[in-house]
């Protein structure tokens, strides 16, 4: 199954944070699942680091390499069809990064692994 990781899911998995649910962990470690990361997630992390809302214990580049590439996660590149969905997406969620992840999951018809219950307001399958 193809799965899109929410930003906090990517971070918590990479950091082995206990906030990550058991279901989310099982889905991520299952080799039969294709785990995808959106540029919106690593862009959000970079912005939060730059404005001092988040800090990493290692360089951003090394962390992302370990979090994404070394875990064998793929990239779900942002395409015009994803951003087109934003033009009509209701504003249940105000965060622009989350809105893009929601649009990508809807357009691709794939579930998103997220603890964010606001996503349940959209026609997307949220796994947690």
C-alpha atoms as one frame of an Amber mdcrd trajectory, in Angstrom:
protein
   0.000   0.000   0.000   1.210   3.534  -0.793   1.283   5.775   2.273   2.024
   9.466   2.742   3.792  10.438   5.958   2.693  13.598   7.735   5.558  15.838
   8.868   5.262  14.907  12.542   5.084  11.234  11.565   8.364  11.522   9.655
  10.025  13.325  12.572   8.724  11.000  15.257   9.705   7.889  13.290  13.209
   9.228  12.618  13.617  10.218  16.278  11.964   7.025  17.639   9.612   9.299
  19.547   7.101   7.433  21.754   4.343   9.784  20.518   4.253   7.752  17.282
   1.405   5.267  17.550   1.965   1.541  17.361  -0.226   1.350  14.260   1.804
   4.077  12.550   5.068   2.342  13.431   3.789  -0.999  12.118   2.674   0.560
   8.840   6.013   2.294   8.382   8.191  -0.731   9.132   6.095  -3.043   6.933
   8.300  -3.690   3.880   5.210  -4.260   1.730   4.175  -0.608   2.138   5.564
   2.182  -0.012   6.241   5.114   2.324   6.242   8.556   0.703   7.425  11.948
   1.919   6.308  15.225   0.394   8.693  18.137  -0.156   6.137  20.062   1.925
   7.336  18.114   4.982  11.051  18.757   4.663  10.321  22.351   3.632   8.206
  22.811   6.787  10.976  21.375   8.963  13.572  23.661   7.348  11.387  26.716
   7.911  10.742  25.800  11.547  14.483  25.387  12.100  15.196  28.761  10.471
  12.701  30.585  12.716  13.924  28.715  15.799  10.691  26.792  16.384  12.536
  23.485  16.047  16.092  22.254  16.496  17.867  19.098  15.422  20.808  17.431
  17.137  22.636  17.109  13.804  22.771  19.047  10.572  19.569  19.331   8.580
  21.133  17.590   5.562  22.355  14.593   7.561  19.061  14.324   9.440  16.988
  14.336   6.225  19.274  11.794   4.574  18.857   9.477   7.546  15.136  10.171
   8.010  14.131   9.756   4.374  16.733   8.090   2.178  18.286   5.646   4.648
  14.808   4.520   5.715  14.011   3.755   2.075  11.180   6.276   1.860  10.195
   7.632  -1.528   9.337  11.160  -2.553   5.875  12.299  -3.583   6.820  15.311
  -5.644   4.487  18.273  -5.723   2.736  18.514  -9.079   0.323  21.092 -10.504
  -2.571  18.662 -10.005  -1.802  18.689  -6.262  -1.705  22.460  -6.016  -4.824
  22.756  -8.189  -6.715  20.865  -5.495  -5.812  23.624  -3.041  -7.942  26.098
  -4.986 -11.133  24.364  -3.819  -9.994  22.621  -0.633 -12.122  23.744   2.343
 -10.278  25.577   5.118 -10.878  23.033   7.888  -7.109  23.116   8.325  -5.321
  26.460   8.098  -1.697  25.248   8.006  -0.424  25.558   4.401   1.920  22.572
   4.688  -0.811  20.297   6.022  -3.210  21.551   3.370  -0.742  20.532   0.657
  -0.263  17.097   2.219  -4.050  16.691   2.338  -4.341  17.704  -1.322  -1.614
  15.255  -2.322  -3.265  12.393  -0.423  -6.660  13.180  -1.958  -5.373  13.476
  -5.533  -3.190  10.363  -5.262  -5.945   8.423  -3.500  -3.586   7.312  -0.753
  -3.882   7.266   3.039  -1.878   9.655   5.194  -0.250   8.507   8.425  -1.047
  11.273  10.867  -2.199  11.871  14.406  -3.901  15.100  13.320  -7.644  14.498
  13.722  -8.492  17.664  11.745  -7.602  15.645   8.644 -10.747  13.599   9.263
 -12.736  16.608   7.971 -11.404  15.854   4.479 -12.085  12.989   2.066  -8.796
  11.318   2.898  -8.068   8.154   4.821  -6.042   8.938   7.946  -4.194   6.086
   9.602  -2.891   6.313  13.123
